[in-house]
Amino acid sequence: MIIEAGHYALVLALVLSIVQGVLPFWGARAHDRTLIETSGPIALGVLFFIAASFAALTWAYVASDFSVLNVVQNSHSAKPLIYKISGVWGNHEGSMLLWVLILALFAALVVIFGRRLPPVLRADVLAVQGWIAAAFLVFIIAASNPFARVSPPPIEGQDLNPLLQDIGLALHPPLLYLGYVGFSMSFAFAVAALIEGRIDAAWARWVRPWTLAAWISLTLGIALGSYWAYYELGWGGFWFWDPVENASLLPWLAGTALLHSALVVEKRDALKIWTVLLAILTFSLSLLGTFLVRSGVLTSVHAFAVDPQRGLFILIILAVFIGGSLSLFAARAGALKPGGLFSPISREGGLVLNNLLLSAVTVTVLVGTLYPLALEAVTGHKISVGPPFFNATVGPLFLPLLIALPFGPLLAWKRGDIGAAAQRLLALMIAAALLAMVLIALVDGASIPAMLALALGAYVAVGGFSELVERSRLGRVSPAESLRRLVGLPRSAWGGALGHAGVGLTLIGIVAATAGLEEHGATLTQGQSIEAGGYTVTLERIEQRNGSNYRDLAGVFSIRRGGVEKGEVEAAKRIYIARGMETTEVGLVTFGLGQLYVVTGERSGGTTLDVRLSWRPLVLLIWGGAFIMAAGGLLSLADRRLRLGAPRRAAARSVPVAAE
């Protein structure tokens, strides 16, 4: 009965979503306040019914209800509870249900926190959200029903893919979806602005918190996915330029450009047309990622579905929303004035450069991802576009962006002085040089290009705080006065500094872990050792263990440095009984910001194991930098000015769209 109720709740949510897409929009056009105000209760109703449906599917997993096909295919009664719950979204059907749940949640948040929005704008935003929800609810009900029954029900399920039975993968998809779906808010605001013809500083300030929240979630989701690939697959890499990895990177790049572009609209009433287009394209790239993962056009450990019919359904949704929004943009954009003028050497000019380079990187990654698929579809020939292409093309595009990053906050609005900005950066450059020397000393055997890259990372990390140093007048006033100024700075200033510094730290981690990698392999018998990074790892014993739904063959190793005991680590090969699938359980030990990485192979004999040992200096900075970026975003999101919205005087600068 609970399963049928969950299915019925989806149908009710679909009906309400269609109503949400029609009534508020109609009311806004007819200036009917009663219809406009229906948008809030309807959006909350959609959330209620989707949440009820999601709860019903979760109950089926927790209770191991094997009369539900989705539970049979992705669960097992012996699976730990945490993975029964994460198994709800560890498959195509359940993940789509989570997708629309988050979409409905964002719409509800507009209702709750958007009371300061103009009623017509809020109604239009919620109407756009309603149509997106309706499209995906039709897709779920018609082609991806998570409540399909199986008769007769089997005694036991097939278990969840063992690679997904990990805490990182329990958190990774929800965070990614918060990012993907969160950009639907930017999209909805852009479409609503085009319909209403109100694109001004107030609009930009309303858009930025939603964009920032989505960007933070996507940043954390990508970081967790990267760390999962690093320790779970046993390959030791953190980014493989896999097409599905690229599918999450693309909206992140476009969203980063959107955040900076919206700032120009808010502060200088410029780049309005470009910002609206970016908002449309960012969500379009999120939809493209959804298509790539679920269409069957990709073979990847990340992909959910291999059903071309489902892919065609999503492709139709993609065409409707992207094509419709771009058509509206083409019809309306010509009537919009570009806004304020500024010199190329200015804060605005720096943000434009940021946008151009990020857009170029986005296009490069998009072409490298889609070209093999298009070529295969047209000619039948398969080619692989992998790390060599992306490293050779993306790196040179990021280089000028990273060099310019610390300069931007030091340039004045409208017209700046790059020479004066360089002078103000001098002290930070000296600090960055000292940090670079420390980093080079920590990375043994770094080549000259790696040393330069470490220096660049140090420059970006230290230079991220350039605006804080300038605004606190550090070194030019008393320390107490500088501290008072720092404490009084808005949270967005601190957030921007942390975000930029996080980029530099991630770059340092990537370069150090790659250039300083020391890796050795050997077949060890009990008592034998292998060395890397100055650490001696000794195989102490081999153990056979049984878990709730798996068996382990584990090697237990002791770690010494200079003859001093430093701890113990375990690495294993794990076989999941239900699927008969083997996974690698990596042994990780952290020393400072570096890690020892131990991987075992098959048992070579009664007391021997094949072992691969790696030392990766400063590798944790890769993900630490990403979390610092996200922390900077959270600080900016907490800025009181974003919560209160733009002052009313900004309305005077709104640009009306000519009537059609």
PDB file of N, CA, C and O in Angstrom, residues 8 35 71 90 130 155 209 222 253 260 277 285 287-288 292 312 335 340 397 433 464 547-548 573 583 621 660:
ATOM      1  N   TYR A   8       1.165   7.199  -6.464  1.00  0.00           N
ATOM      2  CA  TYR A   8       0.043   8.128  -6.608  1.00  0.00           C
ATOM      3  C   TYR A   8       0.476   9.554  -6.246  1.00  0.00           C
ATOM      4  O   TYR A   8       0.043  10.533  -6.887  1.00  0.00           O
ATOM      5  N   LEU A  35      -4.431  34.981  -8.456  1.00  0.00           N
ATOM      6  CA  LEU A  35      -3.743  33.919  -9.190  1.00  0.00           C
ATOM      7  C   LEU A  35      -2.235  33.962  -8.946  1.00  0.00           C
ATOM      8  O   LEU A  35      -1.575  32.920  -8.841  1.00  0.00           O
ATOM      9  N   VAL A  71      14.128  -1.989  -5.917  1.00  0.00           N
ATOM     10  CA  VAL A  71      14.786  -2.487  -4.708  1.00  0.00           C
ATOM     11  C   VAL A  71      15.496  -3.807  -5.012  1.00  0.00           C
ATOM     12  O   VAL A  71      16.623  -4.040  -4.556  1.00  0.00           O
ATOM     13  N   GLY A  90      21.194   5.608  -5.621  1.00  0.00           N
ATOM     14  CA  GLY A  90      22.326   4.977  -6.287  1.00  0.00           C
ATOM     15  C   GLY A  90      21.934   4.262  -7.563  1.00  0.00           C
ATOM     16  O   GLY A  90      22.633   3.341  -8.000  1.00  0.00           O
ATOM     17  N   GLY A 130       7.901  25.233 -12.161  1.00  0.00           N
ATOM     18  CA  GLY A 130       6.813  24.277 -12.292  1.00  0.00           C
ATOM     19  C   GLY A 130       6.879  23.502 -13.589  1.00  0.00           C
ATOM     20  O   GLY A 130       6.661  22.281 -13.609  1.00  0.00           O
ATOM     21  N   ILE A 155      13.335 -13.853  -3.278  1.00  0.00           N
ATOM     22  CA  ILE A 155      13.648 -13.922  -1.853  1.00  0.00           C
ATOM     23  C   ILE A 155      14.707 -12.893  -1.482  1.00  0.00           C
ATOM     24  O   ILE A 155      14.672 -12.319  -0.386  1.00  0.00           O
ATOM     25  N   PRO A 209      22.494  34.866  -4.724  1.00  0.00           N
ATOM     26  CA  PRO A 209      22.473  33.864  -3.652  1.00  0.00           C
ATOM     27  C   PRO A 209      22.123  32.465  -4.153  1.00  0.00           C
ATOM     28  O   PRO A 209      22.713  31.475  -3.697  1.00  0.00           O
ATOM     29  N   ILE A 222      31.805  17.782  -6.600  1.00  0.00           N
ATOM     30  CA  ILE A 222      32.934  17.414  -7.464  1.00  0.00           C
ATOM     31  C   ILE A 222      34.126  16.987  -6.617  1.00  0.00           C
ATOM     32  O   ILE A 222      34.818  16.006  -6.936  1.00  0.00           O
ATOM     33  N   LEU A 253      32.186  25.449 -14.328  1.00  0.00           N
ATOM     34  CA  LEU A 253      32.930  26.515 -15.002  1.00  0.00           C
ATOM     35  C   LEU A 253      32.000  27.652 -15.409  1.00  0.00           C
ATOM     36  O   LEU A 253      32.283  28.834 -15.167  1.00  0.00           O
ATOM     37  N   HIS A 260      30.667  35.816 -11.284  1.00  0.00           N
ATOM     38  CA  HIS A 260      31.448  37.034 -11.480  1.00  0.00           C
ATOM     39  C   HIS A 260      30.714  38.025 -12.374  1.00  0.00           C
ATOM     40  O   HIS A 260      30.784  39.249 -12.167  1.00  0.00           O
ATOM     41  N   LEU A 277      22.429  35.376 -20.582  1.00  0.00           N
ATOM     42  CA  LEU A 277      22.811  34.245 -21.442  1.00  0.00           C
ATOM     43  C   LEU A 277      23.579  33.196 -20.650  1.00  0.00           C
ATOM     44  O   LEU A 277      23.345  31.987 -20.810  1.00  0.00           O
ATOM     45  N   LEU A 285      23.892  23.341 -19.465  1.00  0.00           N
ATOM     46  CA  LEU A 285      24.988  22.390 -19.294  1.00  0.00           C
ATOM     47  C   LEU A 285      24.665  21.380 -18.198  1.00  0.00           C
ATOM     48  O   LEU A 285      25.100  20.227 -18.265  1.00  0.00           O
ATOM     49  N   LEU A 287      21.613  20.253 -17.631  1.00  0.00           N
ATOM     50  CA  LEU A 287      20.719  19.320 -18.312  1.00  0.00           C
ATOM     51  C   LEU A 287      21.503  18.410 -19.254  1.00  0.00           C
ATOM     52  O   LEU A 287      21.195  17.214 -19.379  1.00  0.00           O
ATOM     53  N   LEU A 288      22.528  18.959 -19.898  1.00  0.00           N
ATOM     54  CA  LEU A 288      23.362  18.142 -20.777  1.00  0.00           C
ATOM     55  C   LEU A 288      24.053  17.040 -19.986  1.00  0.00           C
ATOM     56  O   LEU A 288      24.148  15.888 -20.442  1.00  0.00           O
ATOM     57  N   LEU A 292      23.902  13.020 -20.639  1.00  0.00           N
ATOM     58  CA  LEU A 292      25.072  12.177 -20.877  1.00  0.00           C
ATOM     59  C   LEU A 292      25.109  10.984 -19.924  1.00  0.00           C
ATOM     60  O   LEU A 292      25.466   9.866 -20.319  1.00  0.00           O
ATOM     61  N   LEU A 312      16.513   9.571 -25.273  1.00  0.00           N
ATOM     62  CA  LEU A 312      15.732  10.351 -26.218  1.00  0.00           C
ATOM     63  C   LEU A 312      14.733  11.243 -25.488  1.00  0.00           C
ATOM     64  O   LEU A 312      14.526  12.408 -25.860  1.00  0.00           O
ATOM     65  N   ALA A 335      16.433  44.304 -27.427  1.00  0.00           N
ATOM     66  CA  ALA A 335      15.821  45.490 -26.821  1.00  0.00           C
ATOM     67  C   ALA A 335      16.512  45.913 -25.541  1.00  0.00           C
ATOM     68  O   ALA A 335      16.159  46.937 -24.948  1.00  0.00           O
ATOM     69  N   GLY A 340      26.376  50.169 -18.308  1.00  0.00           N
ATOM     70  CA  GLY A 340      27.453  51.117 -18.090  1.00  0.00           C
ATOM     71  C   GLY A 340      28.710  50.820 -18.886  1.00  0.00           C
ATOM     72  O   GLY A 340      29.020  49.672 -19.201  1.00  0.00           O
ATOM     73  N   LEU A 397      44.900  27.903 -21.186  1.00  0.00           N
ATOM     74  CA  LEU A 397      43.805  28.852 -21.010  1.00  0.00           C
ATOM     75  C   LEU A 397      43.680  29.301 -19.559  1.00  0.00           C
ATOM     76  O   LEU A 397      43.301  30.450 -19.284  1.00  0.00           O
ATOM     77  N   ALA A 433      56.681  34.155  -2.934  1.00  0.00           N
ATOM     78  CA  ALA A 433      57.974  33.594  -3.316  1.00  0.00           C
ATOM     79  C   ALA A 433      58.558  32.748  -2.185  1.00  0.00           C
ATOM     80  O   ALA A 433      59.131  31.672  -2.417  1.00  0.00           O
ATOM     81  N   GLY A 464      45.184  35.739  -3.252  1.00  0.00           N
ATOM     82  CA  GLY A 464      43.757  35.742  -2.993  1.00  0.00           C
ATOM     83  C   GLY A 464      43.365  36.709  -1.892  1.00  0.00           C
ATOM     84  O   GLY A 464      42.219  37.187  -1.851  1.00  0.00           O
ATOM     85  N   GLY A 547      32.475  -9.654   6.147  1.00  0.00           N
ATOM     86  CA  GLY A 547      31.629  -8.522   6.500  1.00  0.00           C
ATOM     87  C   GLY A 547      30.167  -8.890   6.366  1.00  0.00           C
ATOM     88  O   GLY A 547      29.820 -10.057   6.148  1.00  0.00           O
ATOM     89  N   SER A 548      29.293  -7.903   6.471  1.00  0.00           N
ATOM     90  CA  SER A 548      27.860  -8.174   6.410  1.00  0.00           C
ATOM     91  C   SER A 548      27.438  -8.726   5.058  1.00  0.00           C
ATOM     92  O   SER A 548      26.589  -9.605   4.967  1.00  0.00           O
ATOM     93  N   LYS A 573      41.536  -6.634  -0.851  1.00  0.00           N
ATOM     94  CA  LYS A 573      40.674  -6.945  -1.973  1.00  0.00           C
ATOM     95  C   LYS A 573      39.368  -7.452  -1.381  1.00  0.00           C
ATOM     96  O   LYS A 573      39.369  -8.344  -0.534  1.00  0.00           O
ATOM     97  N   THR A 583      36.267  -5.403  -5.391  1.00  0.00           N
ATOM     98  CA  THR A 583      36.675  -4.007  -5.294  1.00  0.00           C
ATOM     99  C   THR A 583      38.016  -3.918  -4.574  1.00  0.00           C
ATOM    100  O   THR A 583      38.443  -4.857  -3.894  1.00  0.00           O
ATOM    101  N   LEU A 621      45.911  18.923  -0.340  1.00  0.00           N
ATOM    102  CA  LEU A 621      45.593  20.294  -0.725  1.00  0.00           C
ATOM    103  C   LEU A 621      44.633  20.336  -1.912  1.00  0.00           C
ATOM    104  O   LEU A 621      43.931  21.324  -2.107  1.00  0.00           O
ATOM    105  N   GLU A 660       6.157  43.538 -27.727  1.00  0.00           N
ATOM    106  CA  GLU A 660       6.200  42.830 -29.005  1.00  0.00           C
ATOM    107  C   GLU A 660       4.879  42.997 -29.734  1.00  0.00           C
ATOM    108  O   GLU A 660       3.829  43.038 -29.119  1.00  0.00           O
TER     109      GLU A 660
END
